[in-house]
PDB file of C-alpha atoms and ligand atoms in Angstrom:
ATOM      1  CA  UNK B   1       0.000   0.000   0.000  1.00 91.00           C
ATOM      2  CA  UNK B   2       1.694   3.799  -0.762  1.00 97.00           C
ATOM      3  CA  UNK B   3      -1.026   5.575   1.087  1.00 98.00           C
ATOM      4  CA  UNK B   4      -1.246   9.777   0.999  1.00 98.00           C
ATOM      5  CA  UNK B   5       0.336  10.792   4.798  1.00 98.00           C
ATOM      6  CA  UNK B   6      -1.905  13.027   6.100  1.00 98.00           C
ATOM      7  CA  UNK B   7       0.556  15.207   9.084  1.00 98.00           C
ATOM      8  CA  UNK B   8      -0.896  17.380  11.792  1.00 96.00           C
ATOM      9  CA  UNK B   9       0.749  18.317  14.934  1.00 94.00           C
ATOM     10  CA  UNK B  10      -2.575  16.555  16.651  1.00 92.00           C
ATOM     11  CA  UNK B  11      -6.396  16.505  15.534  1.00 90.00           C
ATOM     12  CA  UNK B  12      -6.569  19.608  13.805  1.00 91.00           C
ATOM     13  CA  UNK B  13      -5.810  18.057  10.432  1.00 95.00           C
ATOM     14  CA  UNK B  14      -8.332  15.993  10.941  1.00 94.00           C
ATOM     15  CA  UNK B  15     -10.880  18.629   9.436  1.00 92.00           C
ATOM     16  CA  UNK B  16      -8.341  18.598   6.178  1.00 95.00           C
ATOM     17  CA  UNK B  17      -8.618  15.005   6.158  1.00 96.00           C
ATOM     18  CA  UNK B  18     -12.502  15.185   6.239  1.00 94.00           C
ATOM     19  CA  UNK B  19     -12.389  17.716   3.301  1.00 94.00           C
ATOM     20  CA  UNK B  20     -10.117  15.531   1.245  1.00 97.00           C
ATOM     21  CA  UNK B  21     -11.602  12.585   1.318  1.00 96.00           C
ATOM     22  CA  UNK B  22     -15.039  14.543   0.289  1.00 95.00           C
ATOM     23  CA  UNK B  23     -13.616  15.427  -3.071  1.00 96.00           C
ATOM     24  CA  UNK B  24     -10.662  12.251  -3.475  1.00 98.00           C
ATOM     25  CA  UNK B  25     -12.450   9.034  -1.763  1.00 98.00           C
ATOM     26  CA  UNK B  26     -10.992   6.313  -3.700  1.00 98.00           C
ATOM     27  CA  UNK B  27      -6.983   6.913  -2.097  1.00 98.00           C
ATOM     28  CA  UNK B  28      -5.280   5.208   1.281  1.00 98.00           C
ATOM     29  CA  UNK B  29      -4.629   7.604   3.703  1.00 98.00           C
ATOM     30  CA  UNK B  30      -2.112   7.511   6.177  1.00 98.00           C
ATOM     31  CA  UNK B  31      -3.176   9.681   9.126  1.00 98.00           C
ATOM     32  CA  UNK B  32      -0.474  10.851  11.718  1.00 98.00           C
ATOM     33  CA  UNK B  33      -1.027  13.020  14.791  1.00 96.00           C
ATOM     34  CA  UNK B  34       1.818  13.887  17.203  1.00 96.00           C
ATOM     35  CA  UNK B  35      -0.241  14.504  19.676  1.00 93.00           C
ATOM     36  CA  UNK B  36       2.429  13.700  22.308  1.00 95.00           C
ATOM     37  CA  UNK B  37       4.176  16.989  20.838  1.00 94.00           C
ATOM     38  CA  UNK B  38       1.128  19.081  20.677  1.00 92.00           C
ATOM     39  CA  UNK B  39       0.766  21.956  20.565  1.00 90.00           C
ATOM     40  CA  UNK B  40       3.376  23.491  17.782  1.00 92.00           C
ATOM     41  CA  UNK B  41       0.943  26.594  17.702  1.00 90.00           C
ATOM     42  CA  UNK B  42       3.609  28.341  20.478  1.00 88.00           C
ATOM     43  CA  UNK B  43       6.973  26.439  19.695  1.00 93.00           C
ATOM     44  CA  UNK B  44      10.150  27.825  18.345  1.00 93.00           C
ATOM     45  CA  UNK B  45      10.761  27.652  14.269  1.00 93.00           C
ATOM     46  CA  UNK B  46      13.759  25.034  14.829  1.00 96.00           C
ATOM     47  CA  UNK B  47      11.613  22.916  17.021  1.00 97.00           C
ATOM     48  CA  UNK B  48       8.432  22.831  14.323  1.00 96.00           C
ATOM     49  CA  UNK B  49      10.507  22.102  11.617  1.00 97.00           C
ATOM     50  CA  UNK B  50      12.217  18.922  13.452  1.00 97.00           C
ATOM     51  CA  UNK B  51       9.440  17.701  14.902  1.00 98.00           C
ATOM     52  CA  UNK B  52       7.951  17.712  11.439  1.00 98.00           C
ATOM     53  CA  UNK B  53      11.360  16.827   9.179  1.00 97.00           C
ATOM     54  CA  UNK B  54      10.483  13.045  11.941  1.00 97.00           C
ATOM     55  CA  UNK B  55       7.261  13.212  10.881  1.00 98.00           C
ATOM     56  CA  UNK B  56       7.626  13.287   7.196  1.00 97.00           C
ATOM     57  CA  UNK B  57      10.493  10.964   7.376  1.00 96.00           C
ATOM     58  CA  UNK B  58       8.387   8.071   9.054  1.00 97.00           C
ATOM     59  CA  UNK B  59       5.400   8.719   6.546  1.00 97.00           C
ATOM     60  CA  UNK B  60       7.707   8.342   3.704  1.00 96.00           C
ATOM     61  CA  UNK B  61       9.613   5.379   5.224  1.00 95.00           C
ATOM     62  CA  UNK B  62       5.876   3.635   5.799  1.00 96.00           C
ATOM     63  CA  UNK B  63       5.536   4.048   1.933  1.00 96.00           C
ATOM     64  CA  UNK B  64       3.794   6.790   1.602  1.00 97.00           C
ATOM     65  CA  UNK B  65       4.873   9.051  -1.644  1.00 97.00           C
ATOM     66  CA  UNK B  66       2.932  12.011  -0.784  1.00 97.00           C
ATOM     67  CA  UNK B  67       2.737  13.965   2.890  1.00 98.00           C
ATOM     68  CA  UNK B  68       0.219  16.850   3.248  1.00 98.00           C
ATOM     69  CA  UNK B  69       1.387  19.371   5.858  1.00 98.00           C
ATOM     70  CA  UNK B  70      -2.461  19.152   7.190  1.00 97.00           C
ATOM     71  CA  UNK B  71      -1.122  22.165  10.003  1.00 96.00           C
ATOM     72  CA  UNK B  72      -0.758  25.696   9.089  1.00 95.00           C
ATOM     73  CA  UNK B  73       1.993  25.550  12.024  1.00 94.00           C
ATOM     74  CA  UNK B  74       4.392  23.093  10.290  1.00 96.00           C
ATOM     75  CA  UNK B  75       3.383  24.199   6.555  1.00 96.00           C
ATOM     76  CA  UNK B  76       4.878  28.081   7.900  1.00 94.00           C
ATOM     77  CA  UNK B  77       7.819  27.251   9.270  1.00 93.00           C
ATOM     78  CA  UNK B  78       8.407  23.827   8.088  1.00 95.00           C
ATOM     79  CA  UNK B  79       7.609  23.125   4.583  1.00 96.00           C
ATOM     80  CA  UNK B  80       9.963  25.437   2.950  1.00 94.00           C
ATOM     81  CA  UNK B  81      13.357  23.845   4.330  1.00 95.00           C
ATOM     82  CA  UNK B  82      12.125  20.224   4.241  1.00 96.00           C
ATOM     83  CA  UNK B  83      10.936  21.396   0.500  1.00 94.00           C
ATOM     84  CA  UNK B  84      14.566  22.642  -0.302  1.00 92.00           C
ATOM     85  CA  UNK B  85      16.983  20.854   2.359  1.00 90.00           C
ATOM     86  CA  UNK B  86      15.371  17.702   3.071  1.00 90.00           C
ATOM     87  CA  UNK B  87      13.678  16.092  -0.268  1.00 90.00           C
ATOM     88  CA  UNK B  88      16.740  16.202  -1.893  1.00 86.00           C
ATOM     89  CA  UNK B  89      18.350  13.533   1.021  1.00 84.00           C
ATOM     90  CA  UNK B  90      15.098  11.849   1.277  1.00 83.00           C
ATOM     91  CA  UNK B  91      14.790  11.270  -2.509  1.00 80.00           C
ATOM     92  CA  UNK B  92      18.424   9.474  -2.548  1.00 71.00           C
ATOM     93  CA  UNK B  93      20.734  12.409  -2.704  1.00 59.00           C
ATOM     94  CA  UNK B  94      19.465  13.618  -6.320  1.00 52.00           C
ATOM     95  CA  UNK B  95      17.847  16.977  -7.070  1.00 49.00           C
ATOM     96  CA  UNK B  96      14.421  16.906  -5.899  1.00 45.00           C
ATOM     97  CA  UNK B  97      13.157  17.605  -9.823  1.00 48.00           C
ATOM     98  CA  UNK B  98      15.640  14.486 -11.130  1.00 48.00           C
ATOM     99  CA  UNK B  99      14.140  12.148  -8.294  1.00 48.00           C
ATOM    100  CA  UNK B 100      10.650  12.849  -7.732  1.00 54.00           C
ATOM    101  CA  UNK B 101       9.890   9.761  -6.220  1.00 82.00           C
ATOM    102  CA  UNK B 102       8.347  11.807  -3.031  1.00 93.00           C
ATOM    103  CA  UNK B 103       6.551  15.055  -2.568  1.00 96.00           C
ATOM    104  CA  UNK B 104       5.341  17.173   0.610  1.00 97.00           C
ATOM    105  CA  UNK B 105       2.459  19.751   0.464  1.00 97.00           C
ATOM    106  CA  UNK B 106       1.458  22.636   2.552  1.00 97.00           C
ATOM    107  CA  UNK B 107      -2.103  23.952   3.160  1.00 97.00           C
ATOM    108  CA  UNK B 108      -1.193  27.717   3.395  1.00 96.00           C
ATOM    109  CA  UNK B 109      -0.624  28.184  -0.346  1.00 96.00           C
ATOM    110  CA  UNK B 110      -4.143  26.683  -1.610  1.00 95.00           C
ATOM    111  CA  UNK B 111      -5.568  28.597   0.747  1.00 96.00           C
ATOM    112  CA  UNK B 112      -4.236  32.160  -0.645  1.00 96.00           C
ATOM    113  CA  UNK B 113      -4.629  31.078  -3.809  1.00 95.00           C
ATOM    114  CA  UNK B 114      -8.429  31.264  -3.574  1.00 96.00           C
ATOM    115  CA  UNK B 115      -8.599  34.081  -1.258  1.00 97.00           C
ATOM    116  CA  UNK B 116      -8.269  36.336  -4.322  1.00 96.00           C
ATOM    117  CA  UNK B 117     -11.784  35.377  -5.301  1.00 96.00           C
ATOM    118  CA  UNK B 118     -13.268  35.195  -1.996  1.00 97.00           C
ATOM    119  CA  UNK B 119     -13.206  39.239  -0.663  1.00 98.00           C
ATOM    120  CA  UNK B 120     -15.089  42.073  -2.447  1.00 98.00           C
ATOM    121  CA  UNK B 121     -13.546  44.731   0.001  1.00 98.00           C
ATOM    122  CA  UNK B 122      -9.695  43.564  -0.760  1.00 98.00           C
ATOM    123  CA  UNK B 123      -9.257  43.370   3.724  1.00 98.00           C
ATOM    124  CA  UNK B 124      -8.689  39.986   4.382  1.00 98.00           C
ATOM    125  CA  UNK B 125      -8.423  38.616   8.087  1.00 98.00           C
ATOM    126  CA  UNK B 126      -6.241  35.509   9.308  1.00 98.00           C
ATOM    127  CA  UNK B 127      -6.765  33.939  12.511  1.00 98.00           C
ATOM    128  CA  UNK B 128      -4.115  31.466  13.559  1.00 97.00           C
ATOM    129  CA  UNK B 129      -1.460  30.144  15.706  1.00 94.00           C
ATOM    130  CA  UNK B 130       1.255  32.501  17.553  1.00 93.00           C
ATOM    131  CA  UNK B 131       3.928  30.507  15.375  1.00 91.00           C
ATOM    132  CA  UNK B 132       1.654  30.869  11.676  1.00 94.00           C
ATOM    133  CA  UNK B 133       0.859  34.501  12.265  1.00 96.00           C
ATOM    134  CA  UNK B 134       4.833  35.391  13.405  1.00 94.00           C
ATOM    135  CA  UNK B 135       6.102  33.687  10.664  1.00 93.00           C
ATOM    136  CA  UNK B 136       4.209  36.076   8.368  1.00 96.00           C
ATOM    137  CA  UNK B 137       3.637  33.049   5.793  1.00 96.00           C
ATOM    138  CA  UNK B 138       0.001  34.528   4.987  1.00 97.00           C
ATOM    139  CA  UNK B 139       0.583  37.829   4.189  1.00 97.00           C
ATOM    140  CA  UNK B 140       3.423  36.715   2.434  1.00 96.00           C
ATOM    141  CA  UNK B 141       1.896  34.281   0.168  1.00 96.00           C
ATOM    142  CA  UNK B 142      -1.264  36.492  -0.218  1.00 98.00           C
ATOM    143  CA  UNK B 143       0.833  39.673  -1.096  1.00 97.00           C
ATOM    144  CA  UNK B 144       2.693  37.588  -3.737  1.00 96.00           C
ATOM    145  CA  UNK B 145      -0.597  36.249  -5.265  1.00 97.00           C
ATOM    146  CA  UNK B 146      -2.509  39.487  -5.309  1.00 98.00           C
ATOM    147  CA  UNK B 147      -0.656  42.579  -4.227  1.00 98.00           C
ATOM    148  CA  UNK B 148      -3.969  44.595  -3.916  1.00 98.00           C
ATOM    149  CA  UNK B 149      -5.441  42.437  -0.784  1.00 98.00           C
ATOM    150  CA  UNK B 150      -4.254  43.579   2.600  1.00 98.00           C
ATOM    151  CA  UNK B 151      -3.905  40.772   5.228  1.00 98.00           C
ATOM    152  CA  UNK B 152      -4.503  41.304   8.959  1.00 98.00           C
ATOM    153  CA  UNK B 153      -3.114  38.286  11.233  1.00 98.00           C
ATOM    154  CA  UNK B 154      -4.140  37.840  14.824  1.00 98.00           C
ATOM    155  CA  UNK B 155      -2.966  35.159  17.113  1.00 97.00           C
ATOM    156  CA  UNK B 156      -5.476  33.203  18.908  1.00 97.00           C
ATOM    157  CA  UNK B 157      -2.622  31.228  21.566  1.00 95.00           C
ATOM    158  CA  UNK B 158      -6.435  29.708  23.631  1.00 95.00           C
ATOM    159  CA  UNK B 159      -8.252  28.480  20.591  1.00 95.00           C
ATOM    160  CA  UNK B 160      -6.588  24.838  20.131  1.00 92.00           C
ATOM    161  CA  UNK B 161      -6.216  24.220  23.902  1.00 90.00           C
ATOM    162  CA  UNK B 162      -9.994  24.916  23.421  1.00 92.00           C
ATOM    163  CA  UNK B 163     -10.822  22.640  21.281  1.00 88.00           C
ATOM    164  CA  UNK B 164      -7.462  20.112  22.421  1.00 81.00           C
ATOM    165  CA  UNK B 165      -9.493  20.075  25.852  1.00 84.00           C
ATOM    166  CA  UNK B 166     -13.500  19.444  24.666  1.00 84.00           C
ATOM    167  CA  UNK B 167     -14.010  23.006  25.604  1.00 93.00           C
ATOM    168  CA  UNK B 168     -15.304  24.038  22.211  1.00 93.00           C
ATOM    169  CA  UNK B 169     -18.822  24.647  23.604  1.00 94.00           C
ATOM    170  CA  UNK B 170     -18.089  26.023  26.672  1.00 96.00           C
ATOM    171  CA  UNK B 171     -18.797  29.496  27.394  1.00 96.00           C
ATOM    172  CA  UNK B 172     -14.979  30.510  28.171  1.00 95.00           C
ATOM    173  CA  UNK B 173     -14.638  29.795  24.480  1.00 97.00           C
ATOM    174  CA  UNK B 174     -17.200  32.434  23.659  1.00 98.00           C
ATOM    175  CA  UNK B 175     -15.072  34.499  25.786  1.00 98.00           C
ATOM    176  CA  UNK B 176     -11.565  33.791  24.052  1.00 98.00           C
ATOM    177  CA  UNK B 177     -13.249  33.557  20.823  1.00 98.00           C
ATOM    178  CA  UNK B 178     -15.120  36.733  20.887  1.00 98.00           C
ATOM    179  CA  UNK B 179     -12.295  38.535  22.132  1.00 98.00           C
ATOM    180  CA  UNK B 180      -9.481  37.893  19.033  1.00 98.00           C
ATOM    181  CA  UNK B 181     -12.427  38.338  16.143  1.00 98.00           C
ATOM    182  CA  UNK B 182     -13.252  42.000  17.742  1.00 98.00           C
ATOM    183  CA  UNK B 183      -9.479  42.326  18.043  1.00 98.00           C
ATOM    184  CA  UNK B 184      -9.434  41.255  14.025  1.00 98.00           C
ATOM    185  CA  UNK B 185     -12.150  43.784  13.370  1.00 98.00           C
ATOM    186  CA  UNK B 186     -10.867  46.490  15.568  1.00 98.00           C
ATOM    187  CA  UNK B 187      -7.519  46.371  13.245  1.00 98.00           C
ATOM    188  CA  UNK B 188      -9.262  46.305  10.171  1.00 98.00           C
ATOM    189  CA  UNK B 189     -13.104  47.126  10.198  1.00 98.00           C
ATOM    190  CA  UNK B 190     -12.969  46.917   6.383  1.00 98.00           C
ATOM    191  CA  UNK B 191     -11.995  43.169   6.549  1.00 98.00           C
ATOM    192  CA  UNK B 192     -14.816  40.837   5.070  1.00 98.00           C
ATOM    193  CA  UNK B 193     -13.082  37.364   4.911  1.00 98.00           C
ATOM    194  CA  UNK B 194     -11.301  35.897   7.535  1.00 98.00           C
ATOM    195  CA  UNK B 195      -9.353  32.745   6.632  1.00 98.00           C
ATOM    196  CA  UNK B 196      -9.507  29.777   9.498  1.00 97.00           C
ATOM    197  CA  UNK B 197      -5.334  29.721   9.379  1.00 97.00           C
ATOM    198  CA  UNK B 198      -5.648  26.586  12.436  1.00 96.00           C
ATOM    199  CA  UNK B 199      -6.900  23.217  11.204  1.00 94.00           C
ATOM    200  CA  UNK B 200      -8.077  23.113  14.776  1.00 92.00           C
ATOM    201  CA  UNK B 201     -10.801  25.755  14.444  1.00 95.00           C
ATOM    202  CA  UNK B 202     -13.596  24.759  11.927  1.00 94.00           C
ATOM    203  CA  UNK B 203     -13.987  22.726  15.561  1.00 92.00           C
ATOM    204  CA  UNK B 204     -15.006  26.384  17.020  1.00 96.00           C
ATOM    205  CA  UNK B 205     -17.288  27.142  13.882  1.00 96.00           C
ATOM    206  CA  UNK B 206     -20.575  27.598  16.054  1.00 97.00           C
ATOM    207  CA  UNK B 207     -19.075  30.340  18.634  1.00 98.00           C
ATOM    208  CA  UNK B 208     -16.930  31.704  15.677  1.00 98.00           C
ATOM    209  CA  UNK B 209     -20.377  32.084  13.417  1.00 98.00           C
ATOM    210  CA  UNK B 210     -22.099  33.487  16.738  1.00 98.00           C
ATOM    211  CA  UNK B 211     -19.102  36.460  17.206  1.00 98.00           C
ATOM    212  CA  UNK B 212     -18.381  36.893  13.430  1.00 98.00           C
ATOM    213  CA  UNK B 213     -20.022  40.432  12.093  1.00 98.00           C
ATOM    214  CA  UNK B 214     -22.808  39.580   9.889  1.00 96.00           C
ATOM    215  CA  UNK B 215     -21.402  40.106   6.189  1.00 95.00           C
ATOM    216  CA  UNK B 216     -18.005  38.700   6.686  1.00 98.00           C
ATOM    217  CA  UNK B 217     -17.438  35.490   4.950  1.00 97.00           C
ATOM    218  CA  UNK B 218     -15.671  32.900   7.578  1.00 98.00           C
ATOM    219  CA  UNK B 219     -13.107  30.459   5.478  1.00 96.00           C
ATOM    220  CA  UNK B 220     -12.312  27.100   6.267  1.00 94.00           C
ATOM    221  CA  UNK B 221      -9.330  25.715   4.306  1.00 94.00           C
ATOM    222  CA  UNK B 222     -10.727  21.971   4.395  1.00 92.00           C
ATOM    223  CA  UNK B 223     -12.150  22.153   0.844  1.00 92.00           C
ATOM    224  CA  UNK B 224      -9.780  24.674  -0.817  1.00 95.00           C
ATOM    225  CA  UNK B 225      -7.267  22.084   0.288  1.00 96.00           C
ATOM    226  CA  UNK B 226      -9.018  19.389  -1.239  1.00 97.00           C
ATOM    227  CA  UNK B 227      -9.435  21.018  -4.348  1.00 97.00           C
ATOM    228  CA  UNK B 228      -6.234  21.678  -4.401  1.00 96.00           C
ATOM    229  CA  UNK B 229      -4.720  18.540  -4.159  1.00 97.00           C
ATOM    230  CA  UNK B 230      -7.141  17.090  -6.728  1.00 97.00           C
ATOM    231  CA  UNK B 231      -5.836  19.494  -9.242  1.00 97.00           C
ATOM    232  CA  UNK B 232      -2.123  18.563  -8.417  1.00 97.00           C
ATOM    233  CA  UNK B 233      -2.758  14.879  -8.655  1.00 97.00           C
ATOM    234  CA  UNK B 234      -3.978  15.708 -12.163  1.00 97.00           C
ATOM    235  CA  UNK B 235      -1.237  17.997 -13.038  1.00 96.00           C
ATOM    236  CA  UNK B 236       0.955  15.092 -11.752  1.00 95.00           C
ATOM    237  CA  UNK B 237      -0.031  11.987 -12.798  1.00 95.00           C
ATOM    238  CA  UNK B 238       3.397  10.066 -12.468  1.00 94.00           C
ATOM    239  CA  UNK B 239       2.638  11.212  -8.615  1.00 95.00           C
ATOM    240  CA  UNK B 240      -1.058  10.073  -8.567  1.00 96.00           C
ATOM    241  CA  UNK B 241      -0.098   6.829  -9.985  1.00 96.00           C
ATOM    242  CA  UNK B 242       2.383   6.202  -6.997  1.00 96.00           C
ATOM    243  CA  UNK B 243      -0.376   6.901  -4.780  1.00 97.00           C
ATOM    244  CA  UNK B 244      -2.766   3.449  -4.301  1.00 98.00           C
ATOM    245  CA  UNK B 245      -6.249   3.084  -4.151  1.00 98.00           C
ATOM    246  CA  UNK B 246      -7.669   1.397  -1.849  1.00 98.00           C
ATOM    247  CA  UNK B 247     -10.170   4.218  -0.264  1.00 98.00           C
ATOM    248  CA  UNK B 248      -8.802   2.814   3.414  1.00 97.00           C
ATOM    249  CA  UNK B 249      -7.932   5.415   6.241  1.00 97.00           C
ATOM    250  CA  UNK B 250      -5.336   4.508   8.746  1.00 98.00           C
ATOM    251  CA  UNK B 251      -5.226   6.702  12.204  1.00 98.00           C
ATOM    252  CA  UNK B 252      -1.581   6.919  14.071  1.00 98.00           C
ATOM    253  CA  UNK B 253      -0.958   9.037  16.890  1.00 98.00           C
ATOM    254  CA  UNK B 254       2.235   9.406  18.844  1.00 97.00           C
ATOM    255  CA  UNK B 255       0.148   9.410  22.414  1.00 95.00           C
ATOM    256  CA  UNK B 256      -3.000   7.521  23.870  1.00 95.00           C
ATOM    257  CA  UNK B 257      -5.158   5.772  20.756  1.00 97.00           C
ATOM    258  CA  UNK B 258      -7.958   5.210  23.270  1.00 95.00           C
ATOM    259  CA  UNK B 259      -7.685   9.542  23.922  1.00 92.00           C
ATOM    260  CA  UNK B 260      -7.594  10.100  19.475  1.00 94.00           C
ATOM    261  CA  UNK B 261     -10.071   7.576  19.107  1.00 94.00           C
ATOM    262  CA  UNK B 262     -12.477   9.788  21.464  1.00 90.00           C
ATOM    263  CA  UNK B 263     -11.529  13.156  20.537  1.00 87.00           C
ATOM    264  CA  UNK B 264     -11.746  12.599  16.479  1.00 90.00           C
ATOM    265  CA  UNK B 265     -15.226  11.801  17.120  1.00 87.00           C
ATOM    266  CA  UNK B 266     -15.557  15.185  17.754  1.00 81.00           C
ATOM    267  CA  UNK B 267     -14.015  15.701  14.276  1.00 82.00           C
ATOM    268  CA  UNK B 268     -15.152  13.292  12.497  1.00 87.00           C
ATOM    269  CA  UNK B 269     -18.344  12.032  14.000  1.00 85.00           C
ATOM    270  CA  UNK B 270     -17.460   8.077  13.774  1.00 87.00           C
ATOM    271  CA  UNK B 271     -15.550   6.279  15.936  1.00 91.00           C
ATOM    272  CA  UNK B 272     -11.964   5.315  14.199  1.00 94.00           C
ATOM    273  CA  UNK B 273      -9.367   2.489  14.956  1.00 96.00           C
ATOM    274  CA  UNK B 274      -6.210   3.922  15.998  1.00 97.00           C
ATOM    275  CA  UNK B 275      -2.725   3.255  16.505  1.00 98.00           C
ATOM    276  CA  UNK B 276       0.251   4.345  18.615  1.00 97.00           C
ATOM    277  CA  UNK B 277       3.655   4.923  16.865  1.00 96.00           C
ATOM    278  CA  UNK B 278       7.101   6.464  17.658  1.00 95.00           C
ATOM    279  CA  UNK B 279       8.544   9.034  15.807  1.00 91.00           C
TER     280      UNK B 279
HETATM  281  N1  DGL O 301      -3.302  22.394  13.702  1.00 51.28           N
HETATM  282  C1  DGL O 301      -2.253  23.346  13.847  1.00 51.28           C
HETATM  283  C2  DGL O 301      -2.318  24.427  12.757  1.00 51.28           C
HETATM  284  O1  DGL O 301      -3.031  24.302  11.784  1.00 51.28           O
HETATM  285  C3  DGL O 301      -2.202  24.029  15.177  1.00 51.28           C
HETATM  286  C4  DGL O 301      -2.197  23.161  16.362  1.00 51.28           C
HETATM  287  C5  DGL O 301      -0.991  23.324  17.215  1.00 51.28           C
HETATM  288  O2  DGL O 301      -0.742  24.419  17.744  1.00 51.28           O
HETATM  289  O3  DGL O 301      -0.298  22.317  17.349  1.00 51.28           O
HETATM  290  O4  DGL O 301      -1.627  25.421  12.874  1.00 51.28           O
END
């Protein structure tokens, strides 16, 4: 089996997971969650990008010949070296483009790609991690893609301890939730999409819908993503080939299965086998 790794830093990619399978059913998927690790959301750039240079490494050496970055977290300050540095020595010591045996993917790129058609008023908001919104990655990406949007990134350092913890409903997450989108607003009142930069927080969607001013369009990356990676598997069909299909899912987690299995019901409303694994 050559399964597409799905990598998040936890559950949060979960909700990219979801999205892909929506659009791409008949692949394996090989689902890891460091969970042990979690949260990257407030580490340093050195310690994202090893943690996730292990992660990629033991997806590729369990056959897998595409990894999705399902975390805006690693995709900022990860994906770039690991792109560069890293494929090269994964893929045998040849240049990545001679060798292109394996591939990784971010989510942050799909996600600005489309922003262009999703904002009349040109303000876009980002709500993320500490780590995604001081890397800068958004605005950067965004700028590149269309120079006339400006990008307003606010840290939400509560919202995936929220959700990490079953608090989602909970009124202290109207509180912490609340408080960053009138923070957003406050910087930006002309903003009228905000992008979801956390896999975590399409798990917040009811208290985020409930604080959101009407009229501003709330953007999950879940199906962007998907869409995404559809339309590289067709631009790349030596790469979609490598990939089997077998329309299996296979959960890993580097702490407590019985603890995934429960929470990722809460993501993906069925109960999943998982495993533990070492990274
Ligand atoms: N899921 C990660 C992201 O998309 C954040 C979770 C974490 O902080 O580990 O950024």
């Amino acid at each position: 089996m050559r399964p597409i790794g799905i990598f998040d830093s936890g559950y949060g990619g979960l909700t990219i997971l979801h999205g892909i399978r929506q659009l791409l059913p008949e692949y394996d998927y090989l689902y890891l969650g460091d969970n042990a690790r979690a949260p990257y959301g407030s580490r340093s750039f050195d310690v994202v990008y090893e943690f996730t240079r292990q992660a990629v490494s033991r997806l590729f050496g369990m056959g897998c010949p595409l990894v999705i970055l399902a975390c805006n977290t690693a995709s900022a300050k990860a994906l770039r070296t690991i792109q560069q540095h890293d494929l090269p020595l994964m893929n045998g010591g040849q240049a990545q483009e001679a060798t292109p045996t394996r591939r990784v993917l971010g989510i942050i790129r799909p996600t600005a790609e489309v922003i262009g058609s999703l904002t009349q008023s040109r303000h876009v908001g980002v709500l993320a991690t500490e780590g995604t919104i001081k890397s800068g990655s958004y605005n950067m990406e965004i700028c590149k893609l269309h120079p006339d949007i400006t990008v307003t990134g606010v840290a939400c350092p509560m919202w995936v301890p929220l959700v990490e913890n079953n608090e989602a409903d909970s009124p202290g997450a109207d509180y912490f939730v609340k408080k960053r989108i009138d923070q957003l607003m406050r910087q930006d009142p002309l903003i009228d999409a905000v992008i979801l930069g956390c896999t975590h927080y399409p798990l917040l969607m009811p208290k985020i819908l409930k604080h959101m001013p009407s009229g501003v369009r709330i953007i999950p990356q879940g199906e962007y993503v998907a869409e995404s990676l559809s339309d590289y598997l067709s631009r790349h069909a030596d790469i979609a080939a490598r990939c089997s299909k077998g329309a299996s899912v296979r959960y890993l987690t580097t702490e407590s299965p019985t603890r995934f299995s429960q929470q990722a019901q809460l993501f993906l409303h069925e109960q999943v086998h998982v495993e533990n694994i070492s990274i």
